mmCIF file of C-alpha atoms and ligand atoms in Angstrom:
data_model
loop_
_atom_site.group_PDB
_atom_site.id
_atom_site.type_symbol
_atom_site.label_atom_id
_atom_site.label_comp_id
_atom_site.label_asym_id
_atom_site.label_seq_id
_atom_site.Cartn_x
_atom_site.Cartn_y
_atom_site.Cartn_z
ATOM 1 C CA MET W 1 -108.699 -3.574 -33.849
ATOM 2 C CA LEU W 2 -104.906 -1.320 -34.293
ATOM 3 C CA ARG W 3 -105.931 2.876 -34.585
ATOM 4 C CA LEU W 4 -102.867 4.195 -35.403
ATOM 5 C CA CYS W 5 -104.381 8.694 -36.229
ATOM 6 C CA GLN W 6 -105.440 9.002 -32.971
ATOM 7 C CA ARG W 7 -103.518 8.082 -29.836
ATOM 8 C CA ALA W 8 -103.371 9.053 -26.342
ATOM 9 C CA HIS W 9 -100.214 11.117 -27.327
ATOM 10 C CA ALA W 10 -99.454 11.593 -30.680
ATOM 11 C CA SER W 11 -101.935 11.801 -33.543
ATOM 12 C CA CYS W 12 -100.862 12.049 -37.423
ATOM 13 C CA GLY W 13 -102.625 12.768 -40.749
ATOM 14 C CA ALA W 14 -100.080 12.213 -42.804
ATOM 15 C CA CYS W 15 -103.155 10.806 -45.197
ATOM 16 C CA CYS W 16 -104.147 13.689 -45.834
ATOM 17 C CA GLY W 17 -100.891 15.434 -47.151
ATOM 18 C CA LEU W 18 -99.175 17.035 -44.736
ATOM 19 C CA TYR W 19 -95.764 16.148 -46.018
ATOM 20 C CA ASN W 20 -96.218 16.425 -49.649
ATOM 21 C CA GLY W 21 -94.357 19.776 -49.388
ATOM 22 C CA VAL W 22 -91.223 20.484 -50.308
ATOM 23 C CA ASP W 23 -90.513 22.446 -47.090
ATOM 24 C CA HIS W 24 -92.210 19.671 -44.729
ATOM 25 C CA SER W 25 -89.818 21.361 -40.911
ATOM 26 C CA ARG W 26 -91.355 20.750 -38.541
ATOM 27 C CA ALA W 27 -91.540 25.191 -37.973
ATOM 28 C CA ALA W 28 -93.508 25.319 -41.906
ATOM 29 C CA LEU W 29 -95.808 22.459 -40.848
ATOM 30 C CA THR W 30 -96.761 24.747 -37.099
ATOM 31 C CA ASP W 31 -97.027 27.399 -38.741
ATOM 32 C CA GLU W 32 -99.481 25.831 -42.440
ATOM 33 C CA LEU W 33 -101.089 24.577 -39.477
ATOM 34 C CA TRP W 34 -102.326 27.529 -38.015
ATOM 35 C CA ARG W 35 -103.015 29.464 -40.972
ATOM 36 C CA ARG W 36 -106.063 26.902 -41.926
ATOM 37 C CA THR W 37 -107.344 26.128 -38.600
ATOM 38 C CA ARG W 38 -107.266 30.188 -37.812
ATOM 39 C CA ALA W 39 -108.807 30.306 -41.215
ATOM 40 C CA LEU W 40 -111.619 27.431 -40.596
ATOM 41 C CA ALA W 41 -112.489 28.983 -37.448
ATOM 42 C CA ARG W 42 -113.667 32.060 -38.583
ATOM 43 C CA GLU W 43 -116.348 29.762 -41.278
ATOM 44 C CA GLU W 44 -120.057 28.884 -40.826
ATOM 45 C CA LYS W 45 -120.010 25.160 -40.735
ATOM 46 C CA ALA W 46 -122.250 24.381 -43.261
ATOM 47 C CA GLU W 47 -119.925 22.110 -47.120
ATOM 48 C CA PRO W 48 -120.169 25.737 -49.179
ATOM 49 C CA ALA W 49 -118.411 27.299 -46.969
ATOM 50 C CA PHE W 50 -115.793 25.069 -45.809
ATOM 51 C CA LYS W 51 -115.939 24.543 -49.543
ATOM 52 C CA ALA W 52 -114.052 28.200 -49.862
ATOM 53 C CA CYS W 53 -112.043 28.197 -47.329
ATOM 54 C CA GLY W 54 -110.352 25.679 -48.681
ATOM 55 C CA ASP W 55 -110.267 26.342 -51.803
ATOM 56 C CA ARG W 56 -108.407 29.886 -51.114
ATOM 57 C CA LEU W 57 -106.131 28.019 -47.995
ATOM 58 C CA ALA W 58 -105.335 25.733 -51.472
ATOM 59 C CA ASP W 59 -104.011 28.951 -53.336
ATOM 60 C CA GLY W 60 -101.610 30.421 -50.609
ATOM 61 C CA LEU W 61 -99.859 25.345 -51.124
ATOM 62 C CA GLY W 62 -96.211 25.425 -52.634
ATOM 63 C CA GLU W 63 -95.451 22.401 -55.251
ATOM 64 C CA PRO W 64 -96.175 18.533 -53.872
ATOM 65 C CA VAL W 65 -93.099 16.609 -54.117
ATOM 66 C CA PHE W 66 -95.685 13.845 -55.673
ATOM 67 C CA PRO W 67 -98.385 15.370 -57.218
ATOM 68 C CA SER W 68 -100.420 12.251 -57.603
ATOM 69 C CA VAL W 69 -101.315 12.615 -53.346
ATOM 70 C CA ARG W 70 -103.287 14.799 -52.429
ATOM 71 C CA VAL W 71 -103.125 17.967 -49.847
ATOM 72 C CA CYS W 72 -106.363 18.462 -48.242
ATOM 73 C CA PRO W 73 -106.388 21.801 -46.541
ATOM 74 C CA LEU W 74 -108.870 21.155 -43.368
ATOM 75 C CA LEU W 75 -105.999 19.358 -41.556
ATOM 76 C CA GLY W 76 -105.636 21.171 -39.139
ATOM 77 C CA PHE W 77 -104.564 22.179 -34.876
ATOM 78 C CA LEU W 78 -107.370 20.279 -33.047
ATOM 79 C CA ASP W 79 -106.529 21.789 -29.803
ATOM 80 C CA GLU W 80 -105.512 25.692 -27.894
ATOM 81 C CA ALA W 81 -102.494 24.330 -27.429
ATOM 82 C CA GLY W 82 -101.913 23.163 -31.170
ATOM 83 C CA THR W 83 -100.949 19.876 -29.567
ATOM 84 C CA ARG W 84 -102.844 17.428 -31.713
ATOM 85 C CA ILE W 85 -103.514 17.345 -35.298
ATOM 86 C CA GLY W 86 -106.898 16.378 -37.600
ATOM 87 C CA CYS W 87 -109.361 16.678 -40.201
ATOM 88 C CA LEU W 88 -111.352 19.675 -39.112
ATOM 89 C CA ALA W 89 -114.087 18.992 -41.074
ATOM 90 C CA HIS W 90 -114.980 15.578 -38.740
ATOM 91 C CA PRO W 91 -118.245 15.789 -36.702
ATOM 92 C CA LEU W 92 -115.625 15.399 -33.363
ATOM 93 C CA ALA W 93 -114.433 18.907 -34.696
ATOM 94 C CA THR W 94 -117.925 20.588 -36.192
ATOM 95 C CA GLY W 95 -119.117 19.855 -33.008
ATOM 96 C CA GLY W 96 -122.367 18.231 -35.249
ATOM 97 C CA PRO W 97 -122.468 18.447 -39.507
ATOM 98 C CA ASP W 98 -119.651 16.033 -41.076
ATOM 99 C CA LEU W 99 -117.969 18.895 -44.371
ATOM 100 C CA ARG W 100 -115.677 16.222 -44.925
ATOM 101 C CA ALA W 101 -116.358 16.024 -48.577
ATOM 102 C CA ALA W 102 -114.687 19.816 -48.934
ATOM 103 C CA GLY W 103 -112.548 18.588 -48.788
ATOM 104 C CA VAL W 104 -110.044 17.352 -50.964
ATOM 105 C CA TYR W 105 -111.935 13.471 -50.883
ATOM 106 C CA ASP W 106 -115.527 12.111 -50.359
ATOM 107 C CA VAL W 107 -116.217 10.825 -46.623
ATOM 108 C CA MET W 108 -116.307 7.621 -47.679
ATOM 109 C CA THR W 109 -113.316 7.722 -48.891
ATOM 110 C CA CYS W 110 -111.671 9.629 -45.346
ATOM 111 C CA GLU W 111 -114.246 7.723 -42.684
ATOM 112 C CA ALA W 112 -112.526 4.407 -44.781
ATOM 113 C CA PHE W 113 -109.008 4.871 -44.817
ATOM 114 C CA LEU W 114 -106.763 2.656 -43.293
ATOM 115 C CA CYS W 115 -102.268 3.956 -44.608
ATOM 116 C CA PRO W 116 -100.166 0.261 -44.670
ATOM 117 C CA SER W 117 -99.052 0.846 -41.408
ATOM 118 C CA HIS W 118 -102.102 -0.715 -39.796
ATOM 119 C CA ALA W 119 -101.886 -3.677 -41.438
ATOM 120 C CA TRP W 120 -97.938 -3.984 -39.881
ATOM 121 C CA LEU W 121 -97.135 -2.599 -37.132
ATOM 122 C CA SER W 122 -98.462 -4.776 -34.115
ATOM 123 C CA GLU W 123 -99.810 -2.668 -31.210
ATOM 124 C CA GLU W 124 -96.173 -3.305 -29.009
ATOM 125 C CA GLU W 125 -94.685 -1.464 -31.317
ATOM 126 C CA ALA W 126 -97.871 1.880 -31.952
ATOM 127 C CA GLN W 127 -97.089 1.495 -28.870
ATOM 128 C CA LEU W 128 -93.345 2.051 -29.222
ATOM 129 C CA CYS W 129 -93.222 4.577 -31.717
ATOM 130 C CA GLU W 130 -95.453 7.249 -30.045
ATOM 131 C CA ALA W 131 -94.074 7.079 -26.435
ATOM 132 C CA ALA W 132 -91.093 7.178 -28.099
ATOM 133 C CA CYS W 133 -92.135 9.532 -30.522
ATOM 134 C CA GLY W 134 -94.706 11.778 -28.327
ATOM 135 C CA ASP W 135 -95.697 14.460 -31.031
ATOM 136 C CA TRP W 136 -97.259 15.055 -34.251
ATOM 137 C CA HIS W 137 -94.459 16.030 -36.496
ATOM 138 C CA LEU W 138 -92.726 12.743 -35.543
ATOM 139 C CA TYR W 139 -94.634 10.548 -34.752
ATOM 140 C CA GLY W 140 -96.422 10.363 -38.174
ATOM 141 C CA LEU W 141 -92.922 10.444 -40.272
ATOM 142 C CA VAL W 142 -92.259 6.951 -38.236
ATOM 143 C CA VAL W 143 -95.960 5.472 -37.921
ATOM 144 C CA THR W 144 -96.484 5.394 -41.442
ATOM 145 C CA ASP W 145 -92.195 3.983 -42.159
ATOM 146 C CA VAL W 146 -92.832 0.325 -40.404
ATOM 147 C CA PRO W 147 -89.156 -0.468 -41.676
ATOM 148 C CA PHE W 148 -87.601 2.235 -40.462
ATOM 149 C CA LEU W 149 -89.405 1.549 -37.319
ATOM 150 C CA ARG W 150 -88.222 -1.949 -37.065
ATOM 151 C CA ALA W 151 -84.798 -0.815 -38.385
ATOM 152 C CA VAL W 152 -84.870 1.451 -35.505
ATOM 153 C CA LEU W 153 -85.519 -1.275 -33.036
ATOM 154 C CA GLY W 154 -83.855 -3.276 -34.288
ATOM 155 C CA ALA W 155 -80.382 -1.776 -34.010
ATOM 156 C CA VAL W 156 -81.051 -0.935 -30.707
ATOM 157 C CA ALA W 157 -81.577 -5.191 -29.659
ATOM 158 C CA ALA W 158 -78.325 -5.174 -31.231
ATOM 159 C CA GLU W 159 -75.955 -3.088 -29.626
ATOM 160 C CA VAL W 160 -78.001 -4.131 -26.495
ATOM 161 C CA GLY W 161 -78.070 -7.858 -26.907
ATOM 162 C CA GLN W 162 -82.555 -8.244 -26.387
ATOM 163 C CA ARG W 163 -85.654 -6.782 -27.971
ATOM 164 C CA VAL W 164 -86.688 -3.338 -26.737
ATOM 165 C CA GLU W 165 -90.196 -3.610 -25.171
ATOM 166 C CA ARG W 166 -92.484 -1.277 -24.164
ATOM 167 C CA ARG W 167 -91.798 -1.386 -20.176
ATOM 168 C CA HIS W 168 -88.145 0.254 -21.409
ATOM 169 C CA LEU W 169 -89.867 3.315 -22.383
ATOM 170 C CA ASP W 170 -90.793 4.116 -18.912
ATOM 171 C CA HIS W 171 -87.446 5.063 -18.426
ATOM 172 C CA ALA W 172 -86.561 8.580 -18.984
ATOM 173 C CA PRO W 173 -83.330 8.421 -20.406
ATOM 174 C CA PHE W 174 -83.660 5.826 -22.831
ATOM 175 C CA ARG W 175 -87.320 7.114 -24.498
ATOM 176 C CA LYS W 176 -85.244 10.153 -25.380
ATOM 177 C CA ALA W 177 -82.242 8.411 -26.644
ATOM 178 C CA LEU W 178 -84.348 6.267 -28.833
ATOM 179 C CA ARG W 179 -86.771 9.660 -29.826
ATOM 180 C CA ALA W 180 -83.492 11.504 -30.940
ATOM 181 C CA LEU W 181 -82.559 8.493 -33.127
ATOM 182 C CA LEU W 182 -85.952 8.672 -34.981
ATOM 183 C CA ALA W 183 -86.073 11.795 -35.154
ATOM 184 C CA MET W 184 -82.791 11.123 -37.180
ATOM 185 C CA LYS W 185 -86.756 11.381 -40.062
ATOM 186 C CA GLU W 186 -85.903 14.929 -38.374
ATOM 187 C CA ALA W 187 -82.291 16.086 -39.732
ATOM 188 C CA LEU W 188 -82.219 16.309 -43.086
ATOM 189 C CA GLU W 189 -81.057 18.703 -45.504
ATOM 190 C CA PRO W 190 -83.878 21.351 -46.065
ATOM 191 C CA GLY W 191 -86.092 21.357 -49.029
ATOM 192 C CA SER W 192 -84.760 17.817 -49.678
ATOM 193 C CA GLU W 193 -87.454 14.157 -49.349
ATOM 194 C CA GLY W 194 -85.340 12.216 -47.451
ATOM 195 C CA LEU W 195 -88.278 12.502 -44.813
ATOM 196 C CA PHE W 196 -90.176 10.111 -47.085
ATOM 197 C CA GLY W 197 -88.145 6.814 -46.768
ATOM 198 C CA ALA W 198 -87.666 4.071 -48.039
ATOM 199 C CA PHE W 199 -89.319 6.138 -51.315
ATOM 200 C CA ARG W 200 -87.978 8.817 -53.812
ATOM 201 C CA PRO W 201 -90.472 11.226 -56.206
ATOM 202 C CA GLY W 202 -90.463 9.405 -59.775
ATOM 203 C CA ARG W 203 -90.521 11.551 -63.377
ATOM 204 C CA ASP W 204 -94.404 11.205 -63.392
ATOM 205 C CA GLY W 205 -94.769 12.109 -59.383
ATOM 206 C CA GLU W 206 -95.106 8.490 -58.557
ATOM 207 C CA PRO W 207 -93.606 7.124 -55.874
ATOM 208 C CA VAL W 208 -90.015 4.471 -57.247
ATOM 209 C CA PRO W 209 -88.435 2.729 -54.324
ATOM 210 C CA ARG W 210 -85.066 3.839 -53.202
ATOM 211 C CA ARG W 211 -81.513 2.141 -53.332
ATOM 212 C CA ILE W 212 -78.631 3.653 -51.740
ATOM 213 C CA ASP W 213 -75.906 3.521 -55.145
ATOM 214 C CA TYR W 214 -72.425 2.754 -53.170
ATOM 215 C CA GLU W 215 -70.844 1.489 -55.763
ATOM 216 C CA ARG W 216 -70.818 5.004 -57.208
ATOM 217 C CA LEU W 217 -69.902 6.398 -54.076
ATOM 218 C CA GLU W 218 -66.554 3.485 -54.022
ATOM 219 C CA ARG W 219 -67.816 2.488 -50.435
ATOM 220 C CA GLY W 220 -69.115 -0.914 -48.745
ATOM 221 C CA ALA W 221 -72.536 -0.540 -47.304
ATOM 222 C CA SER W 222 -73.135 0.646 -44.355
ATOM 223 C CA PRO W 223 -74.250 -1.373 -41.930
ATOM 224 C CA TRP W 224 -77.351 0.376 -40.721
ATOM 225 C CA ASP W 225 -77.884 0.526 -44.811
ATOM 226 C CA GLN W 226 -82.209 -0.104 -43.931
ATOM 227 C CA ILE W 227 -82.455 2.988 -41.794
ATOM 228 C CA LEU W 228 -80.197 5.100 -43.708
ATOM 229 C CA LEU W 229 -82.045 3.875 -46.921
ATOM 230 C CA CYS W 230 -85.237 4.654 -44.960
ATOM 231 C CA ILE W 231 -84.682 8.494 -44.010
ATOM 232 C CA GLY W 232 -83.840 9.510 -47.390
ATOM 233 C CA ALA W 233 -80.072 9.352 -46.755
ATOM 234 C CA ASP W 234 -79.386 8.719 -50.294
ATOM 235 C CA PRO W 235 -76.763 11.442 -51.521
ATOM 236 C CA ARG W 236 -78.884 11.970 -54.742
ATOM 237 C CA SER W 237 -81.535 13.062 -52.015
ATOM 238 C CA GLY W 238 -80.540 16.030 -50.789
ATOM 239 C CA ASN W 239 -78.545 15.431 -47.790
ATOM 240 C CA ASP W 240 -74.933 14.219 -47.298
ATOM 241 C CA LEU W 241 -74.917 10.362 -46.400
ATOM 242 C CA ASP W 242 -71.223 10.072 -44.321
ATOM 243 C CA LEU W 243 -72.923 12.770 -42.713
ATOM 244 C CA LEU W 244 -75.701 10.810 -41.261
ATOM 245 C CA GLU W 245 -74.474 7.413 -40.720
ATOM 246 C CA ASP W 246 -72.348 8.738 -38.359
ATOM 247 C CA GLU W 247 -74.806 10.619 -36.564
ATOM 248 C CA ILE W 248 -76.799 7.721 -36.507
ATOM 249 C CA ARG W 249 -73.586 6.087 -35.359
ATOM 250 C CA ARG W 250 -73.609 7.294 -32.163
ATOM 251 C CA ARG W 251 -77.221 8.677 -31.645
ATOM 252 C CA LEU W 252 -76.621 4.699 -31.395
ATOM 253 C CA GLY W 253 -74.798 4.005 -29.151
ATOM 254 C CA ALA W 254 -76.349 6.940 -26.811
ATOM 255 C CA ALA W 255 -79.511 4.854 -26.965
ATOM 256 C CA ALA W 256 -77.381 1.749 -26.135
ATOM 257 C CA ALA W 257 -75.634 4.098 -23.589
ATOM 258 C CA ALA W 258 -79.394 3.958 -21.554
ATOM 259 C CA PHE W 259 -80.294 2.032 -22.091
ATOM 260 C CA PRO W 260 -82.286 0.777 -18.696
ATOM 261 C CA ALA W 261 -80.099 -2.655 -16.627
ATOM 262 C CA PRO W 262 -82.610 -5.644 -15.745
ATOM 263 C CA GLY W 263 -84.353 -4.998 -12.610
ATOM 264 C CA LYS W 264 -84.244 -1.179 -13.289
ATOM 265 C CA ALA W 265 -86.884 0.151 -15.787
ATOM 266 C CA ALA W 266 -89.417 1.563 -14.336
ATOM 267 C CA ARG W 267 -92.531 -0.922 -13.502
ATOM 268 C CA ARG W 268 -96.036 0.027 -15.239
ATOM 269 C CA GLY W 269 -99.629 -0.512 -13.465
ATOM 270 C CA PRO W 270 -99.726 -1.705 -10.067
HETATM 271 S S1 SF4 R 1 -101.393 7.878 -42.664
HETATM 272 FE FE1 SF4 R 1 -102.010 6.544 -42.112
HETATM 273 S S2 SF4 R 1 -101.778 6.363 -38.423
HETATM 274 FE FE2 SF4 R 1 -102.522 8.950 -40.255
HETATM 275 S S3 SF4 R 1 -103.528 9.415 -40.725
HETATM 276 FE FE3 SF4 R 1 -103.657 8.893 -42.078
HETATM 277 S S4 SF4 R 1 -104.357 6.285 -41.609
HETATM 278 FE FE4 SF4 R 1 -103.986 7.192 -39.796
HETATM 279 S S1 SF4 R 2 -111.247 15.718 -45.388
HETATM 280 FE FE1 SF4 R 2 -110.264 14.097 -46.063
HETATM 281 S S2 SF4 R 2 -107.797 14.658 -46.022
HETATM 282 FE FE2 SF4 R 2 -109.306 16.419 -45.662
HETATM 283 S S3 SF4 R 2 -108.568 16.691 -43.479
HETATM 284 FE FE3 SF4 R 2 -109.858 15.636 -43.462
HETATM 285 S S4 SF4 R 2 -110.140 13.437 -43.352
HETATM 286 FE FE4 SF4 R 2 -107.810 14.658 -43.630
#
């Protein structure tokens, strides 16, 4: 069965509300995750203590971008180096008790929830995402946005004339260039809500589909419309469409140039 939340080289906490804040930059989220991790580490491993600590931590959170999506203060770093994120109330993190009821959902919801990417992504696409992103901040943004991942892989395939396969990412220059292209997700204006991809918050806080209004901008549709849409390049999101389109052109060109020529891709395994 496809597993996306905790993989060998990547982890995600998007459905625990990780990105649901105005400042969802890597620096801001890193600080926030450490704040929670350190606070919860001082607590007794018991539900009342975790609940009280979670309530105090939640007080320090800003307004969510999507009010209907809960932000759980029990998400934090699972390792001392801060390379892996996950639920600090999970039995594997507490070393015994299941304290997830102290979070914003009940235990059954936390245990059973699988985001739609589990139904849409193939294992190969998940491996491509994991290998290219390589860390929690970018991985969570990309693995939850299947149209974006497919649009990027499709754009590279169109440039190089063949499908991108996992073995191609063993070629370090291409892996780096593909990561840079996926990192368009992190290249948005601070404070813009573009990270939420092809959706933006509606008046009632529910996600509504985004559409780039090319007519109003008096220009034709971009050849990379899907990528632009998914990174939230809609000027109404607070981003500069032309600037981001130029950046995609540049990063896509670099990825195509670094694509391993036939026979150049490093071999994997025996
Ligand atoms: S958003 Fe999806 S991949 Fe990420 S932690 Fe939740 S269920 Fe797992
Ligand atoms: S308690 Fe549930 S919502 Fe909160 S961090 Fe853990 S898994 Fe996520």
